[in-house]
Amino acid sequence: MTTSLVREKKIKTNGIWLNVAEKGDEGRPLVLLLHGFPETWFSWRHQIDYLSSHGYHVVAPDLRGYGDSEFLPSHESYTVSHLVADVIGLLDHYGTAQAFVAGHDWGSVIGWSLCLFRPDRVKGFISLSVPYSPRDPNLKPSEFSKPLEMGYTSLSFSFLFHKKPGRAEAAFAKHDCKTVMKKFLLTTRTDFMVAPPGTEIIDDLVIPSEIPEWITEEEIQVYADKFQKSGFTGPLNYYRAMDLNWEILAPWEGSKILVPTKFIAGGRDIGAKETMEYVKGEMFKSIVPNVEVVVIEDGHHFIQQEKAKHVSEEILSFFNKLRTTEFEIEAFGVWARKMDPDAVKSTLSNLAFGNVLAAAARDYKKEVLANEKAQSSNPVNEEVDLDELMDDPELEKLHADRIAALK
């Protein structure tokens, strides 16, 4: 898939330089896409193209320590506090008070933390593969690995923790970067990736005999080239900072995620059985009350690449729905400002608010679409005041006729 129309640039945020890929007009609603392990912005290539073609300004950074973004050697620089601050810095750079956000794997962890720390900056959030989990006050993440210390190794725990620095890097170094990428990206395992005693995870992962249709050798090479240059220490430091995250999140213990969210996962993802039971249960819905759950039954972990069209459509439909709600509120404000205050009060007291809102939005949408059509046919892209459009006698008559009909 071509990415020739994607613009890449470096942005200084939260004291470090992040490489970002973007596509779409900056005046459009901002969508921020956060990748996971072991990926780069390139994992969102399909969604960048799809969402930008449907009216969004799409920005996908290489997270700190990944790809062409700045690397910091200490795992203490990879806590959720640092990562959320990076995201806030990007929003500030683009002059955006709120953005639509989607995350995969570690990008989901960052997105959930953003919703927890700064819900005012998120219009809507989509998490791929990793659901929000409440903090256990009695169990640090590193303590999950205690049963594994008898010999078994796990991707997320004793295999990666800072108590054994360099262990994972040494295991990865036994293979060339393309082999490492194939072992992760092409895995079809549904367990929690625990290797038997004496075996490292990377050695236990099996490359399938054939490359699946959803990715090419050339695309895998794109990842391999980036990790050959950047190494794996930065990405692995995210896992090594998990105990620090546990301490940081203590003040938010028991908090709910109130931002509108959608959770998307493959039915054959890593840990799929346990994840499906959790997201379909009452606990998940109680702590994330405004959530939609979508399961793509034959999907695996790297689902935005494997099921690119399905995931892209799910993202677009969710963000469009939130845009419609936002549009209706804006439309009602325009309508109310143009009406006599007493008339507005009387109307709202006698009619269902939803009907008035929908009617105003329909009229307002017609005006905006007409205005955009006129602008697209005019070589000079001038800015038009929508309030001036509302002064049109015919539009005011249309509003009056609509209210009369509703009455």
CSV table of C-alpha atoms in Angstrom, one decimal:
chain,number,residue,atom,x,y,z
A,1,MET,CA,0.0,0.0,0.0
A,2,THR,CA,1.3,3.4,-1.0
A,3,THR,CA,2.0,6.0,1.7
A,4,SER,CA,3.4,8.6,-0.7
A,5,LEU,CA,0.7,11.2,0.2
A,6,VAL,CA,1.4,10.9,3.9
A,7,ARG,CA,3.4,13.9,5.3
A,8,GLU,CA,6.1,13.2,7.9
A,9,LYS,CA,7.6,15.8,10.2
A,10,LYS,CA,9.2,16.2,13.6
A,11,ILE,CA,7.3,17.9,16.4
A,12,LYS,CA,8.7,19.1,19.8
A,13,THR,CA,6.4,18.0,22.5
A,14,ASN,CA,6.8,17.5,26.2
A,15,GLY,CA,10.5,18.2,25.8
A,16,ILE,CA,11.3,15.5,23.2
A,17,TRP,CA,11.0,15.2,19.4
A,18,LEU,CA,8.3,13.0,18.0
A,19,ASN,CA,8.0,11.9,14.4
A,20,VAL,CA,4.5,12.1,13.1
A,21,ALA,CA,2.8,11.0,9.9
A,22,GLU,CA,-0.3,13.0,8.9
A,23,LYS,CA,-2.8,13.2,6.1
A,24,GLY,CA,-5.8,15.5,5.5
A,25,ASP,CA,-6.6,19.2,5.8
A,26,GLU,CA,-5.6,20.7,9.2
A,27,GLY,CA,-8.9,22.5,9.4
A,28,ARG,CA,-10.8,19.2,9.6
A,29,PRO,CA,-11.5,17.3,12.9
A,30,LEU,CA,-8.3,15.8,14.3
A,31,VAL,CA,-8.0,12.0,14.7
A,32,LEU,CA,-4.9,10.8,16.7
A,33,LEU,CA,-3.8,7.2,16.1
A,34,LEU,CA,-1.5,5.6,18.7
A,35,HIS,CA,0.3,2.4,17.8
A,36,GLY,CA,1.4,-0.5,20.0
A,37,PHE,CA,4.3,-3.0,20.4
A,38,PRO,CA,6.3,-3.6,18.2
A,39,GLU,CA,5.0,-1.2,15.6
A,40,THR,CA,5.3,2.4,14.3
A,41,TRP,CA,2.9,4.9,12.8
A,42,PHE,CA,3.0,2.6,9.7
A,43,SER,CA,0.6,0.1,11.4
A,44,TRP,CA,-2.2,2.7,10.9
A,45,ARG,CA,-1.4,3.1,7.1
A,46,HIS,CA,-4.9,1.8,6.1
A,47,GLN,CA,-6.8,4.0,8.6
A,48,ILE,CA,-4.8,7.1,7.7
A,49,ASP,CA,-5.8,6.8,4.1
A,50,TYR,CA,-9.4,5.9,4.9
A,51,LEU,CA,-10.2,8.5,7.5
A,52,SER,CA,-8.5,11.3,5.7
A,53,SER,CA,-10.6,10.6,2.6
A,54,HIS,CA,-13.7,10.9,4.8
A,55,GLY,CA,-13.1,14.4,6.1
A,56,TYR,CA,-10.6,14.0,9.0
A,57,HIS,CA,-7.1,15.3,9.7
A,58,VAL,CA,-5.3,12.2,10.7
A,59,VAL,CA,-2.1,12.2,12.8
A,60,ALA,CA,-0.2,9.1,13.8
A,61,PRO,CA,3.0,9.6,15.8
A,62,ASP,CA,5.9,7.2,16.3
A,63,LEU,CA,5.6,6.9,20.1
A,64,ARG,CA,8.7,7.9,22.2
A,65,GLY,CA,11.4,5.4,21.7
A,66,TYR,CA,10.0,4.1,18.5
A,67,GLY,CA,10.9,4.6,14.8
A,68,ASP,CA,12.1,8.1,14.1
A,69,SER,CA,11.0,9.6,17.4
A,70,GLU,CA,13.5,10.4,20.1
A,71,PHE,CA,14.9,7.6,22.3
A,72,LEU,CA,15.4,7.9,26.0
A,73,PRO,CA,17.4,5.2,27.7
A,74,SER,CA,15.8,5.0,31.1
A,75,HIS,CA,12.6,3.1,31.6
A,76,GLU,CA,11.5,5.8,34.0
A,77,SER,CA,10.9,8.1,31.0
A,78,TYR,CA,8.2,5.8,29.7
A,79,THR,CA,5.5,6.0,32.3
A,80,VAL,CA,1.9,6.8,31.4
A,81,SER,CA,2.4,10.4,32.7
A,82,HIS,CA,5.1,11.0,30.1
A,83,LEU,CA,3.1,9.3,27.3
A,84,VAL,CA,-0.1,11.2,28.0
A,85,ALA,CA,1.9,14.5,28.2
A,86,ASP,CA,3.3,13.7,24.8
A,87,VAL,CA,-0.2,13.3,23.4
A,88,ILE,CA,-1.4,16.6,25.1
A,89,GLY,CA,1.6,18.3,23.5
A,90,LEU,CA,0.5,17.1,20.1
A,91,LEU,CA,-3.0,18.4,20.6
A,92,ASP,CA,-1.6,21.7,21.7
A,93,HIS,CA,0.7,21.8,18.7
A,94,TYR,CA,-2.2,21.5,16.3
A,95,GLY,CA,-4.3,24.0,18.3
A,96,THR,CA,-7.0,21.4,19.1
A,97,ALA,CA,-8.9,21.5,22.4
A,98,GLN,CA,-10.3,18.0,21.8
A,99,ALA,CA,-9.6,15.2,19.4
A,100,PHE,CA,-10.8,11.8,18.4
A,101,VAL,CA,-8.3,9.2,19.6
A,102,ALA,CA,-7.8,5.5,18.7
A,103,GLY,CA,-5.1,3.3,20.1
A,104,HIS,CA,-3.9,-0.3,19.6
A,105,ASP,CA,-2.0,-2.4,22.2
A,106,TRP,CA,0.2,0.1,24.2
A,107,GLY,CA,-1.5,2.9,22.3
A,108,SER,CA,-4.7,1.7,23.9
A,109,VAL,CA,-3.1,1.9,27.4
A,110,ILE,CA,-2.1,5.5,26.6
A,111,GLY,CA,-5.6,6.3,25.3
A,112,TRP,CA,-7.3,4.9,28.4
A,113,SER,CA,-4.9,6.9,30.6
A,114,LEU,CA,-5.6,10.1,28.6
A,115,CYS,CA,-9.4,9.5,29.1
A,116,LEU,CA,-8.7,9.1,32.8
A,117,PHE,CA,-6.3,12.1,33.3
A,118,ARG,CA,-7.8,14.5,30.8
A,119,PRO,CA,-11.2,13.5,29.6
A,120,ASP,CA,-11.8,17.1,28.5
A,121,ARG,CA,-9.3,16.6,25.6
A,122,VAL,CA,-11.0,13.5,24.1
A,123,LYS,CA,-14.2,13.7,22.0
A,124,GLY,CA,-14.3,9.9,21.7
A,125,PHE,CA,-11.9,7.0,22.1
A,126,ILE,CA,-11.5,3.7,20.4
A,127,SER,CA,-9.4,0.9,21.9
A,128,LEU,CA,-8.1,-2.0,19.9
A,129,SER,CA,-7.2,-5.2,21.6
A,130,VAL,CA,-6.5,-3.9,25.2
A,131,PRO,CA,-9.5,-3.1,27.4
A,132,TYR,CA,-9.4,-0.8,30.4
A,133,SER,CA,-8.6,-2.7,33.6
A,134,PRO,CA,-9.0,-1.2,37.1
A,135,ARG,CA,-5.9,-0.9,39.2
A,136,ASP,CA,-5.5,-3.7,41.7
A,137,PRO,CA,-4.4,-1.9,45.0
A,138,ASN,CA,-2.9,-5.1,46.3
A,139,LEU,CA,-0.9,-6.4,43.4
A,140,LYS,CA,1.9,-4.7,41.4
A,141,PRO,CA,2.2,-5.8,37.8
A,142,SER,CA,5.7,-7.3,38.5
A,143,GLU,CA,4.0,-9.6,41.0
A,144,PHE,CA,2.0,-11.2,38.3
A,145,SER,CA,5.3,-12.8,37.2
A,146,LYS,CA,6.0,-14.6,40.5
A,147,PRO,CA,4.5,-17.9,39.3
A,148,LEU,CA,6.6,-17.7,36.2
A,149,GLU,CA,9.9,-17.3,38.0
A,150,MET,CA,10.1,-21.1,38.3
A,151,GLY,CA,11.2,-21.1,34.7
A,152,TYR,CA,8.4,-20.0,32.5
A,153,THR,CA,8.7,-16.6,30.8
A,154,SER,CA,6.0,-14.2,29.7
A,155,LEU,CA,6.1,-11.4,27.2
A,156,SER,CA,4.8,-8.8,29.6
A,157,PHE,CA,6.4,-9.8,32.9
A,158,SER,CA,9.6,-11.4,34.1
A,159,PHE,CA,10.8,-11.6,30.5
A,160,LEU,CA,10.9,-7.8,30.3
A,161,PHE,CA,11.2,-6.3,33.7
A,162,HIS,CA,14.0,-4.0,34.7
A,163,LYS,CA,15.2,-6.5,37.4
A,164,LYS,CA,16.9,-8.2,34.4
A,165,PRO,CA,18.0,-5.4,32.1
A,166,GLY,CA,19.0,-6.4,28.6
A,167,ARG,CA,17.6,-9.9,28.8
A,168,ALA,CA,15.0,-9.2,26.1
A,169,GLU,CA,17.4,-7.3,23.9
A,170,ALA,CA,19.9,-10.2,24.0
A,171,ALA,CA,17.1,-12.7,23.1
A,172,PHE,CA,16.0,-10.5,20.2
A,173,ALA,CA,19.6,-10.0,19.0
A,174,LYS,CA,19.8,-13.7,18.1
A,175,HIS,CA,17.5,-13.0,15.2
A,176,ASP,CA,17.6,-10.5,12.4
A,177,CYS,CA,15.0,-7.7,12.7
A,178,LYS,CA,12.8,-9.0,9.9
A,179,THR,CA,12.5,-12.4,11.6
A,180,VAL,CA,11.6,-10.7,14.9
A,181,MET,CA,8.9,-8.7,13.2
A,182,LYS,CA,7.5,-11.8,11.5
A,183,LYS,CA,7.4,-13.7,14.8
A,184,PHE,CA,5.3,-11.0,16.4
A,185,LEU,CA,3.2,-9.6,13.6
A,186,LEU,CA,2.2,-13.0,12.2
A,187,THR,CA,1.5,-14.8,15.4
A,188,THR,CA,-1.8,-16.6,15.7
A,189,ARG,CA,-1.5,-17.6,19.3
A,190,THR,CA,-4.5,-17.0,21.6
A,191,ASP,CA,-2.8,-17.7,24.9
A,192,PHE,CA,-1.0,-15.0,27.0
A,193,MET,CA,2.3,-15.9,25.2
A,194,VAL,CA,4.0,-17.8,28.0
A,195,ALA,CA,7.1,-19.8,27.0
A,196,PRO,CA,8.1,-23.1,28.6
A,197,PRO,CA,11.1,-23.3,31.0
A,198,GLY,CA,14.4,-22.4,29.5
A,199,THR,CA,12.9,-20.8,26.4
A,200,GLU,CA,12.6,-17.1,25.6
A,201,ILE,CA,9.3,-15.8,24.2
A,202,ILE,CA,10.9,-14.7,20.9
A,203,ASP,CA,12.3,-18.2,20.4
A,204,ASP,CA,8.9,-19.8,21.2
A,205,LEU,CA,7.0,-17.8,18.6
A,206,VAL,CA,6.6,-19.6,15.2
A,207,ILE,CA,6.6,-18.0,11.8
A,208,PRO,CA,3.8,-19.4,9.6
A,209,SER,CA,4.9,-21.2,6.4
A,210,GLU,CA,3.1,-18.6,4.2
A,211,ILE,CA,2.8,-14.8,4.6
A,212,PRO,CA,-1.0,-13.9,5.1
A,213,GLU,CA,-2.7,-11.8,2.5
A,214,TRP,CA,-3.1,-8.8,4.8
A,215,ILE,CA,0.6,-7.9,4.8
A,216,THR,CA,3.5,-8.1,2.3
A,217,GLU,CA,7.1,-8.9,2.6
A,218,GLU,CA,7.8,-5.3,1.7
A,219,GLU,CA,5.6,-4.0,4.5
A,220,ILE,CA,7.3,-6.2,7.0
A,221,GLN,CA,10.6,-4.9,5.8
A,222,VAL,CA,9.4,-1.3,6.5
A,223,TYR,CA,9.1,-2.3,10.2
A,224,ALA,CA,12.4,-4.2,10.1
A,225,ASP,CA,14.3,-1.2,8.8
A,226,LYS,CA,13.0,1.1,11.5
A,227,PHE,CA,13.8,-1.3,14.3
A,228,GLN,CA,17.2,-2.0,12.9
A,229,LYS,CA,17.9,1.7,13.2
A,230,SER,CA,16.1,2.4,16.6
A,231,GLY,CA,16.6,-0.9,18.4
A,232,PHE,CA,14.1,-2.5,20.9
A,233,THR,CA,15.1,-0.9,24.2
A,234,GLY,CA,12.7,2.0,23.9
A,235,PRO,CA,9.7,-0.2,23.2
A,236,LEU,CA,10.6,-2.7,25.9
A,237,ASN,CA,10.9,0.1,28.4
A,238,TYR,CA,7.2,0.5,28.3
A,239,TYR,CA,6.9,-2.8,30.0
A,240,ARG,CA,9.7,-2.1,32.5
A,241,ALA,CA,7.7,1.0,33.6
A,242,MET,CA,4.6,-0.9,34.5
A,243,ASP,CA,5.2,-0.9,38.3
A,244,LEU,CA,5.8,2.9,38.1
A,245,ASN,CA,2.5,3.2,36.3
A,246,TRP,CA,0.8,1.3,39.1
A,247,GLU,CA,2.1,3.9,41.6
A,248,ILE,CA,1.1,6.8,39.4
A,249,LEU,CA,-2.4,5.6,38.9
A,250,ALA,CA,-3.1,5.2,42.6
A,251,PRO,CA,-5.1,8.5,42.9
A,252,TRP,CA,-7.5,7.4,40.1
A,253,GLU,CA,-8.2,4.0,41.8
A,254,GLY,CA,-11.9,3.3,41.4
A,255,SER,CA,-12.4,6.0,38.7
A,256,LYS,CA,-14.6,5.3,35.7
A,257,ILE,CA,-13.9,6.1,32.1
A,258,LEU,CA,-16.8,8.4,31.1
A,259,VAL,CA,-15.6,9.4,27.6
A,260,PRO,CA,-17.7,7.8,24.8
A,261,THR,CA,-15.7,4.7,23.8
A,262,LYS,CA,-15.7,1.7,21.5
A,263,PHE,CA,-13.7,-1.4,22.1
A,264,ILE,CA,-12.7,-3.6,19.1
A,265,ALA,CA,-10.9,-6.9,19.4
A,266,GLY,CA,-10.3,-10.1,17.5
A,267,GLY,CA,-11.9,-13.3,18.6
A,268,ARG,CA,-8.5,-14.9,18.2
A,269,ASP,CA,-6.4,-12.2,19.8
A,270,ILE,CA,-3.8,-13.0,22.4
A,271,GLY,CA,-5.6,-14.0,25.6
A,272,ALA,CA,-8.9,-13.8,23.6
A,273,LYS,CA,-10.9,-16.2,25.9
A,274,GLU,CA,-10.3,-14.2,29.0
A,275,THR,CA,-10.6,-10.8,27.3
A,276,MET,CA,-14.0,-11.7,25.7
A,277,GLU,CA,-15.3,-12.9,29.1
A,278,TYR,CA,-14.2,-9.6,30.7
A,279,VAL,CA,-15.5,-7.1,28.1
A,280,LYS,CA,-18.9,-8.9,27.9
A,281,GLY,CA,-19.2,-9.0,31.7
A,282,GLU,CA,-20.7,-6.5,34.1
A,283,MET,CA,-17.5,-5.2,35.6
A,284,PHE,CA,-16.2,-3.8,32.3
A,285,LYS,CA,-19.5,-2.1,31.6
A,286,SER,CA,-19.7,-0.7,35.1
A,287,ILE,CA,-16.3,1.1,34.9
A,288,VAL,CA,-16.6,2.1,31.2
A,289,PRO,CA,-20.4,2.8,31.1
A,290,ASN,CA,-20.4,4.6,27.7
A,291,VAL,CA,-18.7,1.7,25.8
A,292,GLU,CA,-19.6,-0.2,22.6
A,293,VAL,CA,-18.0,-3.6,22.2
A,294,VAL,CA,-17.2,-5.0,18.7
A,295,VAL,CA,-15.7,-8.5,18.3
A,296,ILE,CA,-14.3,-9.5,14.9
A,297,GLU,CA,-14.5,-13.2,15.4
A,298,ASP,CA,-11.7,-14.3,13.0
A,299,GLY,CA,-9.4,-11.4,13.9
A,300,HIS,CA,-6.0,-11.7,15.7
A,301,HIS,CA,-3.9,-9.2,17.6
A,302,PHE,CA,-2.7,-6.8,14.8
A,303,ILE,CA,-6.3,-6.3,13.8
A,304,GLN,CA,-6.2,-2.8,12.3
A,305,GLN,CA,-3.8,-4.3,9.7
A,306,GLU,CA,-5.3,-7.8,9.3
A,307,LYS,CA,-8.9,-6.5,9.1
A,308,ALA,CA,-8.2,-3.1,7.8
A,309,LYS,CA,-11.5,-2.4,6.0
A,310,HIS,CA,-13.7,-3.6,8.9
A,311,VAL,CA,-11.7,-1.7,11.5
A,312,SER,CA,-11.6,1.5,9.4
A,313,GLU,CA,-15.4,1.4,9.0
A,314,GLU,CA,-15.9,0.8,12.7
A,315,ILE,CA,-13.7,3.8,13.5
A,316,LEU,CA,-15.4,6.0,11.0
A,317,SER,CA,-18.9,5.2,12.0
A,318,PHE,CA,-18.2,5.8,15.7
A,319,PHE,CA,-16.5,9.1,15.1
A,320,ASN,CA,-19.1,10.2,12.6
A,321,LYS,CA,-21.8,9.5,15.2
A,322,LEU,CA,-20.1,11.7,17.7
A,323,ARG,CA,-19.6,14.4,15.1
A,324,THR,CA,-23.3,14.3,14.4
A,325,THR,CA,-24.2,14.9,18.0
A,326,GLU,CA,-21.7,17.7,18.2
A,327,PHE,CA,-23.1,19.1,15.0
A,328,GLU,CA,-26.7,19.0,16.4
A,329,ILE,CA,-25.7,21.0,19.5
A,330,GLU,CA,-23.9,23.6,17.4
A,331,ALA,CA,-26.9,23.8,15.1
A,332,PHE,CA,-29.2,24.3,17.9
A,333,GLY,CA,-27.1,27.1,19.3
A,334,VAL,CA,-27.2,28.9,15.9
A,335,TRP,CA,-30.9,28.4,15.6
A,336,ALA,CA,-31.6,29.6,19.2
A,337,ARG,CA,-29.5,32.7,18.7
A,338,LYS,CA,-31.6,33.7,15.7
A,339,MET,CA,-35.0,33.1,17.4
A,340,ASP,CA,-36.8,35.4,19.8
A,341,PRO,CA,-35.8,34.3,23.4
A,342,ASP,CA,-39.4,34.0,24.5
A,343,ALA,CA,-40.3,31.9,21.4
A,344,VAL,CA,-37.4,29.6,22.1
A,345,LYS,CA,-38.5,29.1,25.8
A,346,SER,CA,-42.1,28.5,24.8
A,347,THR,CA,-41.1,26.1,22.1
A,348,LEU,CA,-38.9,24.0,24.4
A,349,SER,CA,-41.5,23.9,27.0
A,350,ASN,CA,-44.1,22.5,24.6
A,351,LEU,CA,-42.1,20.3,22.3
A,352,ALA,CA,-39.7,17.3,22.7
A,353,PHE,CA,-36.2,18.8,22.8
A,354,GLY,CA,-34.9,16.1,20.5
A,355,ASN,CA,-37.4,17.0,17.7
A,356,VAL,CA,-36.4,20.7,17.8
A,357,LEU,CA,-32.7,19.7,17.9
A,358,ALA,CA,-33.1,17.3,14.9
A,359,ALA,CA,-35.1,19.9,12.9
A,360,ALA,CA,-32.5,22.6,13.6
A,361,ALA,CA,-29.7,20.3,12.7
A,362,ARG,CA,-31.3,19.3,9.4
A,363,ASP,CA,-31.7,22.9,8.4
A,364,TYR,CA,-28.2,23.8,9.5
A,365,LYS,CA,-26.7,20.9,7.7
A,366,LYS,CA,-28.3,21.9,4.5
A,367,GLU,CA,-26.8,25.4,4.8
A,368,VAL,CA,-23.3,24.1,5.6
A,369,LEU,CA,-23.4,21.6,2.7
A,370,ALA,CA,-24.6,24.3,0.4
A,371,ASN,CA,-21.9,26.6,1.6
A,372,GLU,CA,-19.2,23.9,1.2
A,373,LYS,CA,-20.4,23.2,-2.3
A,374,ALA,CA,-20.2,26.8,-3.2
A,375,GLN,CA,-16.7,27.1,-1.8
A,376,SER,CA,-15.5,24.0,-3.7
A,377,SER,CA,-16.7,25.5,-7.0
A,378,ASN,CA,-15.0,28.8,-6.2
A,379,PRO,CA,-11.2,28.9,-6.9
A,380,VAL,CA,-10.8,31.4,-4.0
A,381,ASN,CA,-11.4,29.6,-0.7
A,382,GLU,CA,-13.0,32.4,1.3
A,383,GLU,CA,-14.2,32.0,4.8
A,384,VAL,CA,-18.0,32.4,5.2
A,385,ASP,CA,-19.7,33.4,8.4
A,386,LEU,CA,-22.6,31.0,9.1
A,387,ASP,CA,-24.4,33.6,11.2
A,388,GLU,CA,-24.7,35.7,8.0
A,389,LEU,CA,-26.2,32.7,6.2
A,390,MET,CA,-28.8,32.5,9.0
A,391,ASP,CA,-29.9,36.0,8.1
A,392,ASP,CA,-31.3,34.8,4.8
A,393,PRO,CA,-35.1,35.5,4.8
A,394,GLU,CA,-35.8,32.1,3.2
A,395,LEU,CA,-33.9,30.2,5.8
A,396,GLU,CA,-35.6,32.0,8.6
A,397,LYS,CA,-38.9,31.2,7.0
A,398,LEU,CA,-37.8,27.6,6.8
A,399,HIS,CA,-37.1,27.6,10.5
A,400,ALA,CA,-40.4,29.3,11.3
A,401,ASP,CA,-42.3,26.8,9.1
A,402,ARG,CA,-40.5,23.9,10.8
A,403,ILE,CA,-41.4,25.1,14.3
A,404,ALA,CA,-45.0,25.7,13.2
A,405,ALA,CA,-45.2,22.1,11.9
A,406,LEU,CA,-43.8,20.7,15.1
A,407,LYS,CA,-46.3,22.7,17.2
